CSV table of C-alpha atoms in Angstrom, one decimal:
chain,number,residue,atom,x,y,z
A,1,MET,CA,-25.2,-128.7,0.9
A,2,PRO,CA,-26.2,-132.2,2.1
A,3,LEU,CA,-23.3,-134.6,2.7
A,4,THR,CA,-24.8,-137.6,1.0
A,5,ASP,CA,-21.7,-139.8,0.9
A,6,LEU,CA,-18.4,-140.3,2.6
A,7,ARG,CA,-16.4,-138.5,-0.1
A,8,HIS,CA,-18.5,-135.3,0.4
A,9,TYR,CA,-17.8,-135.6,4.1
A,10,ILE,CA,-14.0,-136.0,3.5
A,11,GLU,CA,-13.9,-132.9,1.3
A,12,ALA,CA,-15.9,-130.9,3.9
A,13,LEU,CA,-13.4,-132.0,6.6
A,14,ARG,CA,-10.5,-131.2,4.3
A,15,GLY,CA,-11.6,-127.6,4.0
A,16,LEU,CA,-11.6,-127.4,7.8
A,17,GLY,CA,-8.1,-128.8,8.3
A,18,GLU,CA,-9.4,-132.1,9.6
A,19,ILE,CA,-8.0,-134.5,7.0
A,20,GLN,CA,-4.4,-135.7,6.8
A,21,GLU,CA,-3.6,-137.6,3.5
A,22,ILE,CA,-0.9,-140.3,4.0
A,23,ASP,CA,0.7,-141.4,0.8
A,24,ALA,CA,3.5,-143.4,2.4
A,25,PRO,CA,2.9,-147.2,2.4
A,26,VAL,CA,1.4,-148.3,5.7
A,27,SER,CA,0.9,-151.9,7.0
A,28,LEU,CA,-2.5,-153.2,8.0
A,29,ASP,CA,-0.7,-155.2,10.7
A,30,LEU,CA,-0.8,-152.9,13.7
A,31,GLU,CA,1.0,-149.9,12.1
A,32,LEU,CA,-2.3,-148.5,10.7
A,33,GLY,CA,-4.0,-149.0,14.0
A,34,ALA,CA,-1.2,-147.4,15.9
A,35,ILE,CA,-1.3,-144.3,13.7
A,36,ILE,CA,-5.1,-144.0,14.2
A,37,ARG,CA,-4.7,-144.4,18.0
A,38,LEU,CA,-2.1,-141.6,18.1
A,39,CYS,CA,-4.4,-139.3,16.0
A,40,ILE,CA,-7.3,-140.1,18.4
A,41,GLU,CA,-5.3,-139.4,21.5
A,42,THR,CA,-3.7,-136.1,20.2
A,43,GLY,CA,-6.8,-134.7,18.3
A,44,ALA,CA,-4.8,-134.8,15.1
A,45,PRO,CA,-6.7,-134.7,11.7
A,46,ALA,CA,-8.4,-137.8,10.5
A,47,PRO,CA,-5.8,-139.9,8.6
A,48,LEU,CA,-6.7,-140.9,5.0
A,49,PHE,CA,-4.4,-143.8,4.0
A,50,ASN,CA,-3.9,-144.0,0.2
A,51,LEU,CA,-1.4,-146.8,0.0
A,52,LEU,CA,-1.4,-150.1,2.0
A,53,SER,CA,1.9,-151.9,1.9
A,54,ASP,CA,0.4,-155.4,2.5
A,55,HIS,CA,-2.8,-155.3,0.5
A,56,PRO,CA,-2.8,-155.4,-3.3
A,57,GLY,CA,-6.3,-153.9,-3.9
A,58,ARG,CA,-7.0,-150.3,-4.7
A,59,PHE,CA,-8.6,-149.4,-1.4
A,60,ARG,CA,-8.2,-146.5,0.9
A,61,ILE,CA,-8.9,-146.3,4.6
A,62,LEU,CA,-10.2,-143.3,6.6
A,63,GLY,CA,-9.2,-143.5,10.3
A,64,ALA,CA,-10.9,-141.7,13.2
A,65,PRO,CA,-13.9,-140.6,11.1
A,66,GLY,CA,-15.8,-139.4,14.1
A,67,GLY,CA,-13.0,-138.6,16.5
A,68,THR,CA,-12.4,-135.3,18.3
A,69,SER,CA,-10.3,-132.4,17.2
A,70,ALA,CA,-7.5,-130.5,18.9
A,71,GLN,CA,-8.6,-127.3,17.1
A,72,PRO,CA,-9.7,-124.7,19.7
A,73,GLY,CA,-13.5,-124.4,19.9
A,74,MET,CA,-14.0,-127.2,17.4
A,75,GLU,CA,-13.6,-130.4,19.5
A,76,LEU,CA,-16.6,-132.0,18.0
A,77,VAL,CA,-16.2,-130.6,14.5
A,78,ARG,CA,-16.4,-134.1,12.8
A,79,VAL,CA,-19.6,-134.9,14.6
A,80,ALA,CA,-21.1,-131.5,13.8
A,81,VAL,CA,-20.2,-131.7,10.1
A,82,ALA,CA,-21.5,-135.3,9.9
A,83,LEU,CA,-24.9,-134.0,11.1
A,84,GLU,CA,-24.7,-131.0,8.9
A,85,LEU,CA,-24.5,-128.5,11.8
A,86,PRO,CA,-22.1,-125.6,12.1
A,87,PRO,CA,-18.5,-126.8,12.8
A,88,THR,CA,-18.3,-125.1,16.1
A,89,THR,CA,-21.4,-126.7,17.6
A,90,GLY,CA,-20.8,-128.0,21.1
A,91,GLY,CA,-21.9,-131.3,22.6
A,92,LEU,CA,-25.0,-130.1,24.5
A,93,ALA,CA,-26.3,-128.3,21.4
A,94,ILE,CA,-25.7,-131.4,19.3
A,95,ALA,CA,-27.6,-133.5,21.8
A,96,GLU,CA,-30.5,-131.0,21.9
A,97,ALA,CA,-30.7,-131.0,18.1
A,98,ILE,CA,-30.9,-134.8,18.0
A,99,ALA,CA,-33.5,-134.8,20.9
A,100,ALA,CA,-35.6,-132.2,19.2
A,101,SER,CA,-35.8,-134.4,16.1
A,102,LEU,CA,-37.5,-137.2,18.1
A,103,ASP,CA,-40.7,-135.2,18.2
A,104,ARG,CA,-40.9,-134.8,14.5
A,105,PRO,CA,-42.5,-137.2,12.1
A,106,ALA,CA,-40.3,-139.9,10.6
A,107,ILE,CA,-39.1,-139.3,7.0
A,108,GLU,CA,-38.8,-142.8,5.4
A,109,PRO,CA,-36.0,-143.6,3.0
A,110,VAL,CA,-36.3,-143.5,-0.8
A,111,VAL,CA,-35.3,-146.8,-2.5
A,112,VAL,CA,-33.2,-146.5,-5.7
A,113,ASP,CA,-32.4,-149.3,-8.2
A,114,ASP,CA,-28.7,-148.8,-8.5
A,115,ALA,CA,-25.7,-147.1,-6.7
A,116,PRO,CA,-21.9,-146.7,-7.3
A,117,VAL,CA,-21.2,-149.5,-4.8
A,118,PHE,CA,-22.1,-152.0,-7.5
A,119,GLU,CA,-19.2,-150.9,-9.7
A,120,ASN,CA,-17.4,-154.1,-8.6
A,121,MET,CA,-19.1,-157.2,-7.4
A,122,LEU,CA,-18.2,-160.7,-6.2
A,123,THR,CA,-20.9,-163.4,-5.7
A,124,GLY,CA,-21.0,-167.2,-5.2
A,125,ASP,CA,-17.7,-169.0,-5.3
A,126,ALA,CA,-15.9,-165.8,-6.2
A,127,VAL,CA,-16.7,-164.3,-2.8
A,128,ASP,CA,-13.4,-163.7,-0.9
A,129,LEU,CA,-13.2,-161.4,2.1
A,130,ALA,CA,-9.4,-161.3,1.6
A,131,ALA,CA,-10.2,-158.9,-1.3
A,132,LEU,CA,-11.0,-156.3,1.4
A,133,PRO,CA,-8.4,-154.5,3.6
A,134,ALA,CA,-9.2,-155.9,7.1
A,135,PRO,CA,-6.7,-154.5,9.6
A,136,LEU,CA,-5.2,-156.0,12.8
A,137,LEU,CA,-6.0,-153.0,15.0
A,138,HIS,CA,-4.6,-153.7,18.5
A,139,TYR,CA,-1.7,-155.8,19.8
A,140,GLY,CA,-3.7,-158.5,21.5
A,141,ASP,CA,-6.8,-158.6,19.2
A,142,GLY,CA,-7.9,-162.1,18.3
A,143,GLY,CA,-8.3,-161.3,14.6
A,144,ARG,CA,-8.8,-158.8,11.9
A,145,TYR,CA,-11.8,-156.6,12.2
A,146,LEU,CA,-13.4,-155.4,9.0
A,147,ASN,CA,-16.4,-153.7,10.5
A,148,THR,CA,-15.8,-151.1,13.2
A,149,PHE,CA,-18.0,-148.2,11.8
A,150,GLY,CA,-20.4,-149.8,9.4
A,151,CYS,CA,-24.2,-149.9,9.2
A,152,ILE,CA,-25.7,-153.4,9.7
A,153,VAL,CA,-29.1,-153.8,8.2
A,154,ALA,CA,-31.6,-156.5,9.4
A,155,ARG,CA,-35.3,-156.9,9.1
A,156,THR,CA,-37.9,-158.9,11.0
A,157,PRO,CA,-39.4,-161.9,9.1
A,158,ASP,CA,-42.8,-160.1,8.8
A,159,GLY,CA,-41.1,-157.0,7.3
A,160,THR,CA,-42.5,-154.6,9.9
A,161,TRP,CA,-39.2,-153.5,11.5
A,162,THR,CA,-35.9,-152.7,9.8
A,163,ASN,CA,-33.0,-152.2,12.2
A,164,TRP,CA,-29.8,-150.3,11.5
A,165,SER,CA,-27.0,-150.9,14.0
A,166,ILE,CA,-23.3,-151.0,14.7
A,167,ALA,CA,-21.5,-154.1,16.0
A,168,ARG,CA,-17.9,-155.3,15.5
A,169,MET,CA,-17.3,-158.0,12.9
A,170,MET,CA,-14.1,-160.1,12.7
A,171,VAL,CA,-13.0,-162.0,9.5
A,172,VAL,CA,-13.0,-165.7,10.1
A,173,ASP,CA,-12.1,-166.8,6.5
A,174,GLY,CA,-12.8,-165.8,3.0
A,175,LYS,CA,-16.5,-166.3,3.3
A,176,ARG,CA,-17.3,-165.8,7.0
A,177,LEU,CA,-17.4,-163.1,9.6
A,178,SER,CA,-18.2,-163.3,13.3
A,179,GLY,CA,-19.0,-160.9,16.2
A,180,ILE,CA,-21.1,-160.2,19.2
A,181,VAL,CA,-24.8,-160.6,18.8
A,182,ALA,CA,-26.2,-159.5,22.1
A,183,PRO,CA,-29.7,-160.8,22.7
A,184,GLU,CA,-30.8,-157.7,24.6
A,185,GLN,CA,-29.9,-155.5,21.7
A,186,HIS,CA,-32.3,-154.9,18.9
A,187,PHE,CA,-30.2,-156.6,16.3
A,188,GLY,CA,-30.2,-159.7,18.5
A,189,MET,CA,-33.9,-159.5,18.8
A,190,VAL,CA,-34.4,-159.5,15.1
A,191,ALA,CA,-31.9,-162.4,14.7
A,192,LYS,CA,-33.9,-164.4,17.3
A,193,ALA,CA,-37.1,-163.8,15.4
A,194,TRP,CA,-35.5,-165.6,12.4
A,195,ALA,CA,-34.0,-168.3,14.5
A,196,ASP,CA,-37.4,-169.1,16.0
A,197,LEU,CA,-38.5,-169.9,12.5
A,198,GLY,CA,-35.5,-172.2,12.0
A,199,LYS,CA,-34.0,-169.8,9.4
A,200,PRO,CA,-30.7,-167.8,9.2
A,201,MET,CA,-31.2,-164.0,9.2
A,202,PRO,CA,-30.5,-162.0,6.0
A,203,PHE,CA,-28.1,-159.1,6.7
A,204,ALA,CA,-26.3,-156.4,4.8
A,205,LEU,CA,-23.2,-154.6,6.0
A,206,ALA,CA,-22.8,-151.1,4.5
A,207,LEU,CA,-19.3,-149.7,5.0
A,208,GLY,CA,-18.3,-146.1,4.2
A,209,VAL,CA,-21.8,-144.7,4.3
A,210,GLU,CA,-22.9,-141.0,4.4
A,211,PRO,CA,-21.5,-139.5,7.6
A,212,SER,CA,-24.8,-139.1,9.6
A,213,ILE,CA,-25.7,-142.8,9.4
A,214,PRO,CA,-23.3,-144.2,12.1
A,215,PHE,CA,-24.8,-141.7,14.6
A,216,ILE,CA,-28.3,-143.1,14.2
A,217,CYS,CA,-27.0,-146.7,14.2
A,218,GLY,CA,-25.5,-146.0,17.7
A,219,MET,CA,-28.7,-144.4,19.1
A,220,PRO,CA,-30.7,-146.4,21.7
A,221,LEU,CA,-34.1,-145.9,20.0
A,222,PRO,CA,-37.1,-147.8,21.3
A,223,ALA,CA,-37.7,-151.3,19.8
A,224,HIS,CA,-39.6,-151.5,16.5
A,225,VAL,CA,-38.6,-147.9,15.5
A,226,ASN,CA,-36.8,-147.8,12.1
A,227,GLU,CA,-33.5,-145.9,12.4
A,228,SER,CA,-33.7,-144.8,8.8
A,229,GLY,CA,-36.9,-142.9,9.3
A,230,ARG,CA,-35.6,-141.2,12.4
A,231,LEU,CA,-32.5,-140.2,10.6
A,232,GLY,CA,-34.6,-138.7,7.9
A,233,ALA,CA,-36.4,-136.6,10.6
A,234,LEU,CA,-33.0,-135.5,12.0
A,235,MET,CA,-31.5,-134.5,8.6
A,236,GLY,CA,-34.8,-133.1,7.2
A,237,ARG,CA,-34.6,-135.3,4.1
A,238,ALA,CA,-35.1,-138.9,3.0
A,239,ILE,CA,-32.0,-141.1,3.1
A,240,ARG,CA,-31.4,-143.0,-0.1
A,241,THR,CA,-31.2,-146.8,0.1
A,242,VAL,CA,-30.6,-149.4,-2.6
A,243,ARG,CA,-31.8,-152.9,-3.1
A,244,CYS,CA,-29.3,-155.6,-2.3
A,245,ARG,CA,-28.5,-158.2,-4.9
A,246,THR,CA,-28.6,-161.5,-3.0
A,247,VAL,CA,-30.8,-160.8,0.0
A,248,GLU,CA,-34.2,-159.0,0.3
A,249,LEU,CA,-33.0,-155.9,2.1
A,250,ASP,CA,-32.4,-152.2,1.3
A,251,ALA,CA,-29.1,-150.8,2.4
A,252,PRO,CA,-27.7,-147.3,2.4
A,253,ALA,CA,-27.0,-146.3,-1.3
A,254,SER,CA,-24.0,-144.2,-0.2
A,255,ALA,CA,-22.0,-147.3,0.8
A,256,GLU,CA,-18.4,-147.6,-0.4
A,257,ILE,CA,-18.5,-151.3,0.3
A,258,LEU,CA,-21.5,-153.6,0.7
A,259,ILE,CA,-21.5,-157.1,2.1
A,260,GLU,CA,-24.5,-159.3,1.9
A,261,GLY,CA,-25.3,-162.7,3.5
A,262,HIS,CA,-27.0,-164.6,6.3
A,263,LEU,CA,-26.4,-164.7,10.1
A,264,HIS,CA,-26.4,-168.2,11.6
A,265,LEU,CA,-27.0,-168.0,15.4
A,266,ASP,CA,-26.5,-171.8,15.7
A,267,GLU,CA,-23.1,-171.9,13.9
A,268,LEU,CA,-20.5,-170.8,16.4
A,269,VAL,CA,-16.8,-169.9,15.8
A,270,GLU,CA,-14.1,-168.3,17.9
A,271,GLU,CA,-14.1,-164.5,17.9
A,272,GLY,CA,-12.1,-161.9,19.9
A,273,PRO,CA,-10.9,-160.6,22.1
A,274,MET,CA,-10.8,-157.1,20.9
A,275,GLY,CA,-9.8,-153.7,22.4
A,276,GLU,CA,-13.1,-152.0,23.1
A,277,PHE,CA,-14.8,-148.8,24.1
A,278,ALA,CA,-14.0,-149.2,27.9
A,279,GLY,CA,-10.3,-148.7,27.1
A,280,TYR,CA,-9.0,-152.2,27.6
A,281,ILE,CA,-8.1,-155.3,25.7
A,282,PRO,CA,-9.8,-158.0,27.8
A,283,LEU,CA,-8.0,-160.9,29.4
A,284,ASP,CA,-10.8,-163.1,28.1
A,285,THR,CA,-10.0,-166.0,25.8
A,286,PRO,CA,-11.8,-166.1,22.4
A,287,ALA,CA,-15.6,-166.6,22.8
A,288,ARG,CA,-17.9,-168.8,20.7
A,289,ARG,CA,-20.0,-166.4,18.6
A,290,PRO,CA,-22.5,-166.6,15.7
A,291,THR,CA,-21.3,-166.7,12.1
A,292,TYR,CA,-22.1,-164.4,9.2
A,293,ARG,CA,-22.0,-166.3,5.9
A,294,VAL,CA,-21.3,-163.9,3.0
A,295,SER,CA,-23.1,-164.3,-0.3
A,296,ALA,CA,-21.9,-161.1,-2.1
A,297,ILE,CA,-19.2,-158.3,-1.8
A,298,SER,CA,-19.6,-155.1,-3.8
A,299,HIS,CA,-17.5,-152.0,-3.7
A,300,ARG,CA,-16.9,-148.7,-5.5
A,301,ASP,CA,-13.7,-148.0,-7.5
A,302,ASN,CA,-11.0,-146.9,-5.1
A,303,ALA,CA,-13.3,-147.6,-2.2
A,304,ILE,CA,-12.8,-146.0,1.2
A,305,LEU,CA,-13.1,-148.1,4.4
A,306,PRO,CA,-13.7,-146.2,7.6
A,307,VAL,CA,-11.8,-147.6,10.6
A,308,VAL,CA,-12.3,-147.0,14.3
A,309,VAL,CA,-9.6,-148.1,16.7
A,310,ALA,CA,-11.6,-148.6,19.9
A,311,GLY,CA,-10.0,-147.9,23.2
A,312,GLU,CA,-9.3,-145.2,25.7
A,313,PRO,CA,-11.5,-142.1,25.1
A,314,VAL,CA,-12.2,-140.2,23.1
A,315,GLU,CA,-13.1,-142.3,20.0
A,316,GLU,CA,-16.1,-143.0,17.9
A,317,ASN,CA,-17.8,-145.3,20.4
A,318,HIS,CA,-17.9,-142.3,22.7
A,319,THR,CA,-19.1,-139.8,20.1
A,320,ALA,CA,-21.3,-141.9,17.7
A,321,TRP,CA,-22.8,-143.9,20.6
A,322,GLY,CA,-22.4,-141.4,23.5
A,323,LEU,CA,-23.8,-138.3,21.8
A,324,PRO,CA,-27.0,-139.9,20.4
A,325,SER,CA,-27.5,-141.8,23.7
A,326,SER,CA,-27.3,-138.4,25.6
A,327,ALA,CA,-30.0,-137.1,23.2
A,328,GLN,CA,-32.3,-140.1,23.6
A,329,LEU,CA,-32.0,-140.1,27.4
A,330,LEU,CA,-32.7,-136.4,27.6
A,331,HIS,CA,-35.8,-136.9,25.5
A,332,ASP,CA,-36.8,-139.9,27.7
A,333,LEU,CA,-36.3,-138.0,31.0
A,334,ARG,CA,-38.4,-135.1,29.8
A,335,LEU,CA,-41.1,-137.4,28.6
A,336,ALA,CA,-41.2,-139.0,32.1
A,337,GLY,CA,-41.8,-135.6,33.6
A,338,ILE,CA,-38.3,-134.9,34.9
A,339,PRO,CA,-37.2,-131.3,34.2
A,340,ALA,CA,-33.8,-132.2,32.9
A,341,THR,CA,-31.9,-129.2,31.6
A,342,ALA,CA,-29.2,-131.5,30.2
A,343,ALA,CA,-28.3,-135.2,29.9
A,344,TRP,CA,-24.7,-135.7,29.0
A,345,ILE,CA,-22.5,-138.7,28.8
A,346,PRO,CA,-19.0,-137.2,29.4
A,347,LEU,CA,-16.9,-138.4,26.5
A,348,GLN,CA,-14.0,-139.2,28.8
A,349,SER,CA,-16.1,-141.6,30.9
A,350,ALA,CA,-16.1,-144.3,28.2
A,351,LEU,CA,-19.9,-144.6,28.2
A,352,HIS,CA,-19.9,-145.5,32.0
A,353,TRP,CA,-21.4,-142.1,33.3
A,354,LEU,CA,-24.4,-140.1,32.5
A,355,VAL,CA,-24.7,-136.6,34.1
A,356,VAL,CA,-28.3,-135.2,34.5
A,357,THR,CA,-28.8,-131.6,35.5
A,358,VAL,CA,-32.0,-130.1,36.9
A,359,PRO,CA,-33.0,-126.5,37.8
A,360,ARG,CA,-33.3,-125.2,41.3
A,361,ASP,CA,-37.1,-125.5,41.2
A,362,TRP,CA,-37.1,-129.2,40.2
A,363,ARG,CA,-39.5,-130.0,43.0
A,364,ARG,CA,-42.2,-127.7,41.6
A,365,ARG,CA,-41.7,-128.9,38.0
A,366,SER,CA,-41.5,-132.6,38.7
A,367,GLY,CA,-43.9,-133.0,41.6
A,368,VAL,CA,-41.3,-134.9,43.5
A,369,GLY,CA,-40.5,-133.6,47.0
A,370,GLU,CA,-37.2,-135.3,48.0
A,371,SER,CA,-34.0,-135.6,46.1
A,372,ALA,CA,-33.7,-139.3,46.8
A,373,ALA,CA,-37.1,-139.9,45.2
A,374,LEU,CA,-36.1,-137.8,42.1
A,375,CYS,CA,-32.9,-139.9,41.8
A,376,ARG,CA,-34.8,-143.1,41.8
A,377,ARG,CA,-37.2,-141.9,39.1
A,378,ILE,CA,-34.2,-140.8,37.0
A,379,GLY,CA,-32.6,-144.2,37.5
A,380,GLN,CA,-35.8,-146.0,36.5
A,381,THR,CA,-36.0,-144.0,33.3
A,382,VAL,CA,-32.3,-144.3,32.4
A,383,PHE,CA,-31.9,-147.9,33.2
A,384,ALA,CA,-35.0,-148.9,31.2
A,385,SER,CA,-33.2,-147.6,28.1
A,386,LYS,CA,-31.0,-149.9,26.0
A,387,ALA,CA,-28.2,-147.2,26.2
A,388,GLY,CA,-26.7,-149.3,28.9
A,389,ILE,CA,-25.2,-146.5,31.1
A,390,PRO,CA,-24.5,-148.0,34.6
A,391,LYS,CA,-23.7,-144.8,36.6
A,392,VAL,CA,-25.8,-141.6,36.7
A,393,ILE,CA,-24.7,-138.3,38.4
A,394,VAL,CA,-27.5,-135.9,39.3
A,395,LEU,CA,-26.5,-132.2,39.7
A,396,ASN,CA,-28.1,-128.8,39.8
A,397,ASP,CA,-27.7,-127.0,36.5
A,398,ASP,CA,-25.3,-124.3,37.8
A,399,VAL,CA,-22.7,-126.9,36.7
A,400,ASP,CA,-21.7,-127.4,33.1
A,401,PRO,CA,-21.6,-131.2,32.6
A,402,THR,CA,-19.4,-130.9,29.6
A,403,ASP,CA,-16.6,-129.1,31.6
A,404,LEU,CA,-14.6,-131.9,33.3
A,405,LYS,CA,-13.0,-129.4,35.7
A,406,GLU,CA,-16.5,-128.3,36.9
A,407,LEU,CA,-17.8,-131.9,36.9
A,408,VAL,CA,-15.0,-133.3,39.1
A,409,TRP,CA,-15.3,-130.4,41.5
A,410,ALA,CA,-19.0,-130.7,41.8
A,411,PHE,CA,-19.1,-134.5,42.2
A,412,ALA,CA,-16.3,-134.3,44.9
A,413,THR,CA,-18.0,-131.5,46.9
A,414,ARG,CA,-21.7,-132.2,46.5
A,415,CYS,CA,-22.0,-136.0,46.6
A,416,HIS,CA,-22.6,-137.2,50.2
A,417,PRO,CA,-20.9,-140.6,50.5
A,418,LEU,CA,-23.9,-142.2,52.3
A,419,LEU,CA,-27.2,-140.2,51.6
A,420,GLY,CA,-29.8,-140.1,48.9
A,421,HIS,CA,-28.3,-142.3,46.2
A,422,ALA,CA,-30.6,-144.7,44.3
A,423,VAL,CA,-29.1,-148.2,44.1
A,424,PHE,CA,-30.5,-150.8,41.6
A,425,ASP,CA,-29.3,-154.2,42.6
A,426,ASP,CA,-30.2,-156.4,39.5
A,427,ILE,CA,-30.3,-154.6,36.2
A,428,GLU,CA,-29.6,-155.9,32.7
A,429,ALA,CA,-26.0,-155.0,31.7
A,430,ALA,CA,-24.0,-154.6,28.5
A,431,PRO,CA,-21.3,-157.4,28.5
A,432,LEU,CA,-18.5,-155.0,27.6
A,433,LEU,CA,-18.7,-152.8,30.8
A,434,ALA,CA,-15.1,-152.8,32.1
A,435,TYR,CA,-15.7,-153.6,35.7
A,436,LEU,CA,-18.0,-156.6,35.4
A,437,ARG,CA,-17.1,-159.8,37.2
A,438,ARG,CA,-17.2,-163.0,35.3
A,439,SER,CA,-20.4,-164.1,36.9
A,440,GLU,CA,-22.1,-160.8,35.9
A,441,LYS,CA,-21.0,-161.3,32.3
A,442,VAL,CA,-22.5,-164.7,32.3
A,443,SER,CA,-25.8,-163.6,33.9
A,444,GLY,CA,-26.0,-160.4,31.9
A,445,HIS,CA,-27.0,-158.5,35.1
A,446,THR,CA,-25.3,-156.1,37.5
A,447,GLY,CA,-25.9,-153.3,40.0
A,448,LYS,CA,-26.3,-149.7,38.8
A,449,ILE,CA,-26.5,-146.5,40.7
A,450,VAL,CA,-27.7,-142.9,40.6
A,451,TYR,CA,-25.4,-140.6,42.6
A,452,ASN,CA,-27.3,-137.8,44.4
A,453,CYS,CA,-25.3,-134.6,44.1
A,454,LEU,CA,-28.2,-132.3,44.7
A,455,ALA,CA,-28.4,-129.8,47.5
A,456,PRO,CA,-29.7,-131.1,50.9
A,457,ASP,CA,-33.5,-131.2,50.9
A,458,GLU,CA,-33.6,-128.8,53.9
A,459,TRP,CA,-32.1,-126.1,51.8
A,460,GLY,CA,-35.1,-126.0,49.4
A,461,GLU,CA,-34.1,-124.1,46.3
A,462,ALA,CA,-31.2,-122.4,47.9
A,463,LEU,CA,-27.6,-123.1,46.7
A,464,PRO,CA,-24.4,-121.8,48.2
A,465,MET,CA,-22.7,-119.1,46.0
A,466,ARG,CA,-19.9,-120.5,43.9
A,467,ALA,CA,-16.5,-118.9,44.7
A,468,SER,CA,-15.6,-118.4,41.0
A,469,PHE,CA,-15.2,-115.5,38.6
A,470,ARG,CA,-18.4,-116.2,36.7
A,471,HIS,CA,-20.5,-116.9,39.8
A,472,GLY,CA,-19.0,-115.0,42.6
A,473,TYR,CA,-19.3,-111.4,41.5
A,474,PRO,CA,-22.0,-109.1,40.3
A,475,ALA,CA,-22.7,-109.2,36.5
A,476,GLU,CA,-21.5,-105.6,36.0
A,477,ILE,CA,-18.1,-106.5,37.6
A,478,VAL,CA,-17.8,-109.6,35.5
A,479,ASP,CA,-18.6,-107.5,32.4
A,480,ARG,CA,-16.2,-104.7,33.3
A,481,VAL,CA,-13.3,-107.0,34.0
A,482,CYS,CA,-13.8,-108.8,30.6
A,483,ARG,CA,-14.0,-105.5,28.7
A,484,ARG,CA,-10.8,-104.1,30.4
A,485,TRP,CA,-8.8,-107.4,30.3
A,486,SER,CA,-6.4,-106.1,27.6
A,487,GLU,CA,-6.2,-102.7,29.4
A,488,TYR,CA,-4.8,-104.6,32.4
A,489,GLY,CA,-2.0,-105.9,30.2
A,490,PHE,CA,-3.3,-109.4,29.6
A,491,LYS,CA,-3.4,-110.9,26.2
């Protein structure tokens, strides 16, 4: 059955042992964030907070909505269920499913006139963001972040491109929010189109949407491609949207909470710092960032706010951004004629690594004769994407890139420290990459690299035999040992 809202998703996860109801009162000041962080780091079920000790409204909060699970064989169960795949689906299969949908025609959304989100509504002078339960998530955050997993809707002035994205938003006061509006990101491009006309940009922020939506919002699709249509192609059905009440936009009809207003690029306020996906709370002082002025707040009865506590992996930045980015990059590499068997952003790399695997006969399939040239072509393709990954590891596909033990071993033993790497000296960079120097953050550019871990060119298609159980024995011996394992006395 399609999971067309957050509540359906919660019930599906509950049936799989992935929801922990918390009826004890919990404070929005750090306690809630600390609980979610511990759930993230231990793979505990997603916490559903039913009572907030320091907020009077009848709101609930769902923590770690797209986190990983400690259940054996079900690490990515929340992602799989969100995308309506079998709960045991692994990372590479999820990425392949998303990549395959990129070759299908878009299915555009269906607009409806009303939705449950309008059960309660504040407009004009009655607007007060304090009515919503914005938590203080990290010790060291510069403010309370209301949006950590919501869908931001923006449309170009000519109406030809509607962008859905995710970006953090901090509460400034009762009627204003602020956050990063990166000019190289599509949301920033749409905002600039409005600013060039001397106008603020209408926006809608849909919080608590149906579970697949955050995964398309985090996907590095090409410019001028509507996320809503691509999500329709992925899910095989049109996504329902609803007309906003104070701005000319259509937002996901499944929203638990809907905020409308205008983004003012020329009105700057202090925002941040915030603990982010790289795993650190920056030493930076608050930055001057654009202002979102709110014209309406709507919400369902007993609305549920999803909350991500960004930080050390693995959390939703690494699943809802990393997995779709792996899929998009796999599609891009194949489109560029590179015979990639996998493109995988290891969840534990905090979006700083991409692993690309190729078959032994990559020379014949790609028309490229030397490994260094192949690595340069891979880098040119990957670094042209807005995924923002700064380091690429290229391996033969006898290595499973999702297995960290194999990946560390292969990188350590196959990567020559001096030969064959493709270095890119001046590439556009996401400002939140952990290792950037101050000058690189200001310029928005840094160096990026493709690590060549392929076999030496003089070996051709030959690879040394791996000294392991699966690779170092004839297939009949492997099969025999597996069949007789309990006979030997092992459990």
